[in-house]
Amino acid sequence: MTIQIYNTVARRKEEFIPADPKRVTMYVCGPTVYSFPHIGNARPAVVFDVFYRLLMHEFGHVIYVRNITDVDDKINAAAVSEGISIGQISARYTRTYHQNMADLGVLPPSIEPKVTEHMPQIIDMIKRLIVAGNAYEAEGHVLFHVPSYHEYGVLSGRNLKELIAGARVDVAPFKKDDADFVLWKPSGEDQPAWDSPWGAGRPGWHIECSTMIEQHLGETIDIHGGGQDLIFPHHENERAQSTCAHHGKLFSRYWMHNGFVNVNHEKMSKSLGNILLVQDLLEQASGEAVRFTLLGTHYRSPLDWTDQVLNQSSRNLDRLYEVLQKLDDVDVDVDVSAEDMPVAFMDALKDDLNTPAAIAELHKLAKQVNTVFSHDSRQVLKKQLLAAGKILGILQQDPAAWFRGTNEIDEMEILALLEQRASAKNERDFKRADEIRNQLKAMGIQVQDRPDGTSSWRKA
RNA sequence: GGCUAGGUGGCAGAGUGGUGAUGCAGCGGCCUGCAAAGCCGUCAAUACCGGUUCGAUUCCGGUCCUAGCCUCCA
């Protein structure tokens, strides 16, 4: 089976055929670094991380670019309100983003370009758009002239008439067309500025992605991804800029967009005060559980985050690690090979990244462990579970470590108490044995007796 | 107002023109000194109304409802 992708521009699933199977290219819009990453920032990172792993598995060589937007008025505002420099703001939140994503098991992309490092290229692309007749200068601004691109609106399914009808009342007077958008704008005293043929200023909101894609991946890429909210205007505008700068050459062969994360049936927003920060969720559960939750819903569907979903994910992972623990006696190679990949699992992922169906296949494999007894069969199952887990970015920990958690615990004390309890049990002093068990429970430790009389423990 | 996506068991969540996955929770049992975990078994759903069809949850139309976009936003 080949990979199928729901292509936003075609509005249906299509077979994924890269332009060059030896060099698959993907660009995903990364964060604007002005605040702490929230769960909505994490969703595309995790979703496209799994897709990246899938592409690597299928094609071997993938160039995955995810940018850092470090030029933005929101960053300027954060610098003012926090009383530190713009550079300090973007450095701080870039670092937090990297830490949070690592905690969620997100692999670094092949390339992570920053807007500030691409000013000459941005200015160059704007110049070319002016020369080509798609952009014009007006009062220190450079604007993209939307009517010059006849396919404008095709990606987002809008037509120009609608856009004009819905346009804001306060359209800048120097715009030739109400729908025209900014490529370059002049900077005031306290705003970051770069020299350009149009005066000191800064780039508009969309040109940066077009430029970085051209710079690092070329004129045509295989996949462009991001959140659904970026379809319009961000990706529509990118598409217009890049296509026109390249004289009509196809920009992206496939467009993929992930759905939003809602919180208790409401949109996450500052005004509702319900923004879930990744760092706060990591206090409640493991990064792996957060990741598992994000993969538990198909990437195009909205994901409603409630108090329950994280718990359910932790339980699901408990169950899978439980099974791996049962297979502790089976040795497998550290590096699982392609033949170990379970077919039904892969078919689910290849079908437009159907991670919920893939996880269901993982559970089916786990169940089989109970009905299979030969060493060879158990070894195959363990390989399959680990290989599948690797694509999803889960199940790679030692099961014992998973159940013991990351919190600091005094293992010696626990073992001493378990020993005391064992001798109490031996003397059939069950009252004493239960006291010790309750004592451990108060410490957050759950005792588990084995059939042979010995006991193990895990984090409650 | 315009555009888009969706309404599946108590919860989460896939798929499918013809016996409706998977996990959690519940219930029964096994195991256990008692538990916990585990194992086995089990209950339970396709918003509503029409249409097409031998047959629709799946296709078409309508109603109601939900979410998103149209403005910064992952």
XYZ file of C-alpha atoms (C1' of nucleotides) in Angstrom:
534
model
C 0.000 0.000 0.000
C 1.190 3.494 -0.832
C 0.752 6.525 1.374
C -2.521 8.392 0.959
C -2.779 12.046 1.948
C -5.825 14.255 2.281
C -4.688 17.149 0.140
C -6.356 20.356 1.282
C -6.136 21.948 -2.154
C -7.792 18.944 -3.836
C -10.227 18.363 -0.952
C -9.802 14.616 -1.122
C -7.359 11.851 -0.373
C -4.678 11.366 -2.987
C -1.872 8.911 -3.431
C 1.363 10.478 -2.252
C 3.951 10.468 -5.018
C 7.009 12.580 -4.208
C 8.719 14.467 -7.009
C 11.935 12.650 -6.137
C 11.579 9.534 -3.932
C 15.237 9.831 -3.022
C 14.706 13.308 -1.606
C 11.277 13.923 -0.067
C 10.701 17.510 1.051
C 8.331 18.759 3.739
C 7.823 22.181 5.274
C 5.725 22.811 8.372
C 5.029 26.222 9.845
C 6.720 26.392 13.230
C 6.056 28.617 16.217
C 6.204 32.362 16.603
C 8.383 32.587 19.681
C 6.636 35.166 21.848
C 5.238 33.004 24.649
C 5.283 29.549 26.216
C 4.236 26.744 23.867
C 0.676 25.554 24.422
C -0.929 22.272 23.501
C -2.141 23.782 20.244
C 1.461 24.443 19.236
C 2.344 20.898 20.181
C -0.260 19.240 17.985
C 1.231 20.012 14.558
C 4.721 19.366 15.934
C 3.725 15.877 17.090
C 1.493 15.052 14.131
C 4.062 16.000 11.538
C 6.783 14.354 13.594
C 4.965 11.044 13.150
C 4.478 11.782 9.476
C 8.192 12.570 9.203
C 9.022 9.223 10.793
C 6.627 7.478 8.422
C 8.212 9.171 5.402
C 11.688 8.282 6.659
C 10.603 4.691 7.009
C 9.142 4.600 3.509
C 11.621 6.706 1.560
C 14.787 6.835 3.652
C 15.757 10.397 2.808
C 13.492 13.229 3.901
C 14.324 16.889 4.328
C 11.974 18.286 6.929
C 12.052 22.036 7.506
C 10.208 23.636 10.402
C 10.867 27.309 10.905
C 11.113 29.608 13.894
C 9.320 32.904 13.373
C 11.395 35.401 15.317
C 10.196 38.582 13.624
C 6.664 39.471 14.602
C 4.759 42.282 16.249
C 3.662 39.911 19.010
C 7.323 39.429 19.895
C 7.814 43.188 19.956
C 4.834 43.530 22.268
C 6.149 40.797 24.569
C 9.539 42.531 24.730
C 7.879 45.778 25.773
C 5.669 44.159 28.397
C 8.451 42.023 29.868
C 10.988 44.826 29.689
C 13.691 42.900 27.856
C 15.007 42.918 24.324
C 13.354 41.321 21.338
C 16.323 38.999 20.953
C 16.021 37.869 24.551
C 12.327 37.141 24.100
C 12.779 35.016 21.010
C 15.822 33.225 22.450
C 13.982 32.400 25.646
C 10.875 31.034 23.976
C 12.834 29.195 21.308
C 14.651 27.397 24.099
C 11.377 26.563 25.856
C 9.907 25.301 22.617
C 12.874 23.013 22.035
C 12.680 21.659 25.576
C 8.943 21.067 25.445
C 9.068 19.359 22.075
C 11.905 17.121 23.221
C 9.794 16.154 26.237
C 7.031 15.163 23.833
C 9.418 12.974 21.880
C 9.447 15.251 18.837
C 12.560 14.767 16.714
C 14.414 17.895 15.622
C 13.615 18.728 11.986
C 16.380 18.470 9.393
C 16.602 22.246 9.223
C 15.143 24.899 11.526
C 15.583 28.271 9.839
C 14.914 31.626 11.489
C 13.422 34.669 9.812
C 16.149 36.964 11.142
C 18.721 34.898 9.275
C 16.972 35.331 5.913
C 16.532 39.065 5.439
C 18.603 39.343 2.235
C 16.667 36.472 0.683
C 13.333 37.955 1.757
C 14.223 41.301 0.224
C 15.395 39.557 -2.923
C 12.126 37.689 -3.336
C 10.114 40.870 -2.832
C 12.219 42.573 -5.517
C 11.496 39.752 -7.922
C 7.766 39.986 -7.221
C 7.869 43.705 -8.037
C 9.754 43.060 -11.253
C 7.289 40.359 -12.238
C 4.440 42.807 -11.743
C 2.861 41.009 -8.807
C 3.832 43.558 -6.181
C 4.106 47.327 -5.886
C 5.550 49.892 -3.544
C 3.317 52.425 -1.842
C 4.205 54.812 0.945
C 7.104 52.753 2.266
C 5.119 49.547 2.029
C 5.383 46.815 -0.534
C 2.121 45.046 -1.258
C 1.253 41.903 -3.118
C -1.381 42.662 -5.733
C -3.878 39.850 -5.295
C -5.719 40.241 -8.644
C -2.392 39.562 -10.387
C -2.580 35.933 -9.321
C -5.571 34.268 -10.926
C -5.551 31.206 -8.713
C -5.848 33.262 -5.552
C -8.434 31.639 -3.271
C -8.164 28.146 -4.723
C -6.416 26.675 -1.685
C -8.838 28.071 0.875
C -11.919 27.789 -1.325
C -12.739 31.464 -1.410
C -13.340 33.775 -4.291
C -12.220 37.331 -4.554
C -15.712 38.766 -4.560
C -16.441 37.226 -1.180
C -13.151 38.460 0.147
C -13.779 41.976 -1.003
C -17.319 41.884 0.336
C -15.988 40.770 3.712
C -13.041 43.123 3.728
C -12.554 45.405 6.627
C -13.815 48.938 6.515
C -10.496 50.473 7.413
C -8.566 49.350 4.359
C -5.304 51.211 3.968
C -5.871 53.929 1.356
C -2.706 53.126 -0.589
C -3.871 49.607 -1.469
C -4.723 49.120 -5.120
C -7.077 46.327 -4.187
C -8.749 45.704 -0.850
C -7.386 42.156 -0.740
C -3.746 43.161 -1.289
C -1.484 42.143 1.562
C 1.810 43.421 2.918
C 5.213 42.038 1.918
C 7.257 44.772 3.552
C 6.311 47.498 5.987
C 8.168 50.430 7.485
C 9.266 50.243 11.104
C 8.776 52.909 13.713
C 11.335 54.030 16.283
C 10.955 51.143 18.703
C 10.432 48.438 16.108
C 13.100 46.178 14.652
C 14.209 47.343 11.211
C 16.317 46.120 8.343
C 17.575 48.229 5.459
C 15.821 47.684 2.183
C 15.287 49.454 -1.147
C 11.991 50.680 0.321
C 13.488 52.089 3.488
C 14.121 50.642 6.939
C 11.419 48.147 7.750
C 10.466 44.549 8.369
C 8.837 41.795 6.364
C 5.126 41.068 6.350
C 3.571 37.967 7.848
C 3.734 35.596 4.912
C 6.794 36.268 2.796
C 9.182 34.726 5.309
C 7.872 31.178 4.814
C 7.967 31.494 1.028
C 11.563 32.643 1.236
C 12.781 29.979 3.627
C 11.130 27.255 1.587
C 12.823 28.468 -1.569
C 16.149 28.769 0.211
C 16.190 25.344 1.849
C 13.942 23.124 -0.244
C 13.676 24.713 -3.686
C 10.854 26.023 -5.809
C 8.574 23.011 -5.544
C 8.132 20.988 -2.355
C 6.267 17.755 -1.753
C 4.343 18.595 1.394
C 3.393 21.796 3.144
C 1.806 21.405 6.547
C 0.421 23.448 9.395
C -2.658 24.169 11.455
C -6.034 24.566 9.766
C -6.202 28.211 10.739
C -3.205 28.899 8.540
C -5.034 27.925 5.353
C -6.306 31.461 5.090
C -4.700 33.837 4.777
C -1.208 32.554 5.537
C -0.921 29.609 3.181
C -3.065 31.185 0.489
C -0.683 34.122 0.471
C 2.429 31.969 0.568
C 1.124 30.069 -2.394
C 0.486 33.291 -4.295
C 3.946 34.685 -3.513
C 5.913 31.560 -4.286
C 4.017 30.640 -7.426
C 4.387 34.149 -8.833
C 8.052 34.418 -7.838
C 8.656 31.173 -9.720
C 6.729 32.156 -12.833
C 3.812 29.859 -12.233
C 5.751 26.794 -11.165
C 3.863 24.492 -8.787
C 4.630 25.444 -5.194
C 3.554 22.512 -3.024
C 2.359 19.176 -4.352
C 0.346 18.350 -1.215
C -1.105 20.467 1.571
C -1.845 18.953 4.977
C -3.614 20.734 7.819
C -4.212 19.583 11.359
C -7.337 20.393 13.372
C -7.510 22.476 16.507
C -7.311 21.535 20.142
C -10.336 22.671 22.126
C -10.507 22.729 25.892
C -13.697 21.491 27.543
C -15.618 22.092 24.308
C -14.363 25.646 23.987
C -11.723 27.193 21.827
C -8.472 27.897 23.599
C -8.033 31.611 23.916
C -6.460 34.187 26.118
C -9.781 35.853 26.805
C -11.251 32.606 28.152
C -8.073 32.042 30.134
C -8.036 28.376 29.181
C -4.729 28.103 27.380
C -3.065 24.822 28.237
C 0.695 25.194 28.314
C 2.792 22.163 27.500
C 4.914 22.726 30.588
C 1.820 22.603 32.805
C 0.571 19.393 31.215
C 3.976 17.851 31.800
C 3.366 18.422 35.511
C 0.219 16.315 35.274
C 1.471 13.466 33.149
C 4.427 12.155 31.220
C 5.376 13.683 27.895
C 4.644 10.329 26.349
C 1.070 10.461 27.653
C 0.619 13.973 26.262
C 1.960 12.782 22.924
C -0.288 9.714 22.989
C -3.307 11.940 23.579
C -2.438 14.067 20.565
C -2.218 10.911 18.445
C -5.440 9.431 19.818
C -7.579 11.552 17.505
C -7.174 11.737 13.745
C -5.021 14.760 12.950
C -7.689 16.502 10.854
C -10.401 16.273 13.522
C -10.773 18.715 16.356
C -9.405 17.336 19.596
C -11.327 18.164 22.722
C -8.958 18.278 25.680
C -10.651 17.443 28.959
C -9.379 16.273 32.336
C -10.106 12.715 31.341
C -8.164 12.350 28.133
C -4.702 12.560 29.684
C -5.604 9.957 32.293
C -6.970 7.639 29.658
C -3.771 7.999 27.671
C -1.663 7.144 30.683
C -3.784 4.035 31.246
C -3.481 3.036 27.632
C 0.277 3.328 27.823
C 0.280 1.408 31.119
C -1.442 -1.422 29.350
C 1.052 -1.467 26.476
C 4.059 -1.234 28.778
C 2.553 -4.004 30.884
C 2.646 -6.228 27.847
C 6.216 -5.246 27.048
C 7.149 -6.082 30.601
C 5.737 -9.555 30.114
C 8.132 -9.860 27.202
C 11.130 -8.824 29.305
C 12.655 -12.269 28.950
C 12.740 -11.943 25.147
C 15.819 -10.337 23.640
C 15.450 -8.253 20.519
C 17.891 -6.137 18.599
C 18.007 -2.534 19.608
C 17.411 -1.462 16.048
C 14.255 -2.982 14.699
C 14.172 -3.506 10.977
C 11.575 -2.754 8.357
C 10.415 -6.378 8.194
C 9.352 -6.141 11.803
C 6.769 -3.516 11.001
C 3.257 -4.924 11.404
C 1.374 -4.567 8.129
C -2.053 -3.586 9.450
C -0.438 -0.951 11.637
C 1.460 0.537 8.721
C -1.581 0.438 6.476
C -3.450 2.522 9.035
C -0.694 5.137 9.132
C -0.358 5.177 5.379
C -4.076 5.900 5.105
C -3.791 9.625 5.719
C -1.974 9.145 9.004
C -4.791 7.345 10.784
C -3.081 7.187 14.154
C -6.179 6.085 16.133
C -6.574 3.056 13.880
C -2.840 2.400 14.129
C -3.041 2.493 17.926
C -5.940 0.037 17.780
C -3.662 -2.322 15.847
C -1.055 -1.876 18.544
C -3.592 -3.015 21.135
C -4.502 -6.021 19.013
C -0.849 -7.013 18.913
C -0.640 -6.553 22.659
C -3.595 -8.868 23.162
C -1.923 -11.566 21.098
C 0.882 -11.771 23.621
C -1.525 -13.667 25.900
C -2.316 -16.329 23.349
C 1.174 -16.969 22.025
C 3.721 -19.042 23.910
C 6.609 -20.045 21.669
C 9.759 -18.028 22.044
C 9.872 -17.211 18.346
C 6.323 -15.918 18.243
C 6.853 -13.834 21.335
C 10.011 -12.418 19.855
C 8.171 -11.444 16.676
C 5.463 -9.720 18.705
C 7.966 -7.801 20.756
C 9.762 -6.653 17.648
C 6.496 -5.563 16.082
C 5.388 -3.650 19.169
C 8.700 -1.832 19.438
C 8.938 -1.107 15.722
C 5.395 0.281 15.640
C 6.031 2.238 18.816
C 9.100 3.767 17.270
C 7.135 5.196 14.343
C 4.631 6.720 16.759
C 7.429 7.860 19.040
C 6.177 5.853 22.032
C 7.018 2.642 23.933
C 10.764 3.108 23.694
C 11.359 3.262 27.445
C 12.281 0.359 29.665
C 8.905 -0.821 31.080
C 10.277 -0.839 34.621
C 11.349 2.780 34.216
C 7.910 3.666 32.859
C 6.132 2.221 35.883
C 8.535 3.748 38.350
C 8.115 7.207 36.898
C 10.597 10.032 36.949
C 9.906 11.362 40.423
C 12.674 10.897 42.920
C 12.023 7.927 45.123
C 14.037 6.092 47.694
C 14.266 2.657 46.179
C 16.256 1.248 49.095
C 13.527 2.199 51.521
C 10.878 0.632 49.342
C 12.806 -2.600 49.024
C 13.391 -2.710 52.769
C 9.678 -2.286 53.421
C 8.832 -4.962 50.881
C 11.231 -7.302 52.628
C 9.603 -6.642 55.980
C 6.239 -7.278 54.423
C 7.449 -10.528 52.899
C 8.508 -11.869 56.271
C 5.247 -10.701 57.828
C 3.407 -12.595 55.114
C 5.554 -15.617 55.786
C 4.498 -15.551 59.415
C 0.893 -15.088 58.242
C 0.838 -11.745 60.047
C -1.458 -10.198 57.467
C -2.351 -7.261 59.616
C 1.285 -6.178 59.653
C 1.630 -6.927 55.936
C -1.340 -4.713 55.130
C 0.023 -1.942 57.306
C 3.212 -1.914 55.294
C 1.246 -1.985 52.079
C -0.744 1.061 53.221
C 2.439 2.788 54.257
C 3.856 2.319 50.774
C 0.603 3.454 49.236
C 0.868 6.663 51.215
C 4.275 7.092 49.625
C 2.675 6.732 46.202
C 3.826 3.172 45.711
C 1.500 0.365 44.656
C 2.536 -3.110 45.756
C 1.861 -6.040 43.462
C 2.133 -9.590 44.730
C 3.265 -12.230 42.289
C 1.945 -15.812 42.342
C 5.289 -17.077 43.621
C 5.025 -15.013 46.790
C 7.441 -12.258 45.789
C 6.282 -8.686 45.251
C 6.965 -5.883 42.828
C 6.049 -2.227 42.979
C 5.129 0.633 40.715
C 4.198 4.263 40.978
C 0.536 4.497 41.965
C -24.362 36.683 6.349
C -20.580 33.546 3.262
C -17.451 29.092 3.377
C -15.830 24.359 5.645
C -15.852 20.095 8.773
C -18.658 17.037 11.816
C -22.844 14.612 14.739
C -21.142 6.541 16.321
C -22.127 2.769 23.098
C -21.270 5.963 30.056
C -16.390 8.336 28.075
C -12.570 8.560 24.175
C -12.425 7.175 19.147
C -11.825 4.356 13.971
C -14.013 1.997 9.904
C -17.683 0.259 6.506
C -23.430 -0.218 0.699
C -24.790 -6.290 3.765
C -22.673 -9.883 11.172
C -20.484 -1.712 13.970
C -12.750 -1.676 15.444
C -9.780 -0.377 19.715
C -8.991 1.565 24.725
C -11.102 3.355 29.358
C -15.236 2.757 32.669
C -19.245 -0.983 34.238
C -20.743 -6.109 35.202
C -19.473 -11.638 35.996
C -15.551 -15.076 36.719
C -10.252 -16.825 37.431
C -6.040 -15.583 40.374
C -5.014 -13.580 45.632
C -4.588 -14.387 52.909
C -7.224 -9.811 51.350
C -6.074 -6.367 47.610
C -3.786 -4.350 43.242
C -2.269 -5.689 38.535
C -3.200 -9.319 35.013
C -6.220 -12.921 32.395
C -11.089 -14.823 30.474
C -16.039 -13.520 29.491
C -19.841 -9.779 29.037
C -23.407 -5.362 28.585
C -23.853 -1.254 25.447
C -24.046 3.253 19.956
C -24.490 4.917 14.208
C -28.935 12.951 15.906
C -33.921 13.406 13.288
C -37.034 13.107 8.603
C -37.328 11.693 3.638
C -35.005 9.534 -1.014
C -31.921 5.924 -3.996
C -31.142 0.480 -3.137
C -32.827 -6.287 -2.462
C -30.315 -3.915 1.674
C -27.668 2.592 4.420
C -24.500 3.981 9.887
C -22.023 4.479 5.061
C -24.656 7.577 -0.999
C -28.359 11.973 -2.023
C -31.802 15.920 -0.090
C -33.894 18.436 4.106
C -34.225 19.621 9.570
C -31.865 20.294 14.180
C -27.270 20.660 16.721
C -21.787 21.357 17.349
C -17.036 23.199 15.978
C -13.835 26.005 12.830
C -12.566 29.820 9.117
C -13.953 34.676 6.854
C -9.410 39.351 11.632
C -3.663 37.937 14.993
C -3.902 32.691 16.051
C -1.223 25.870 15.730
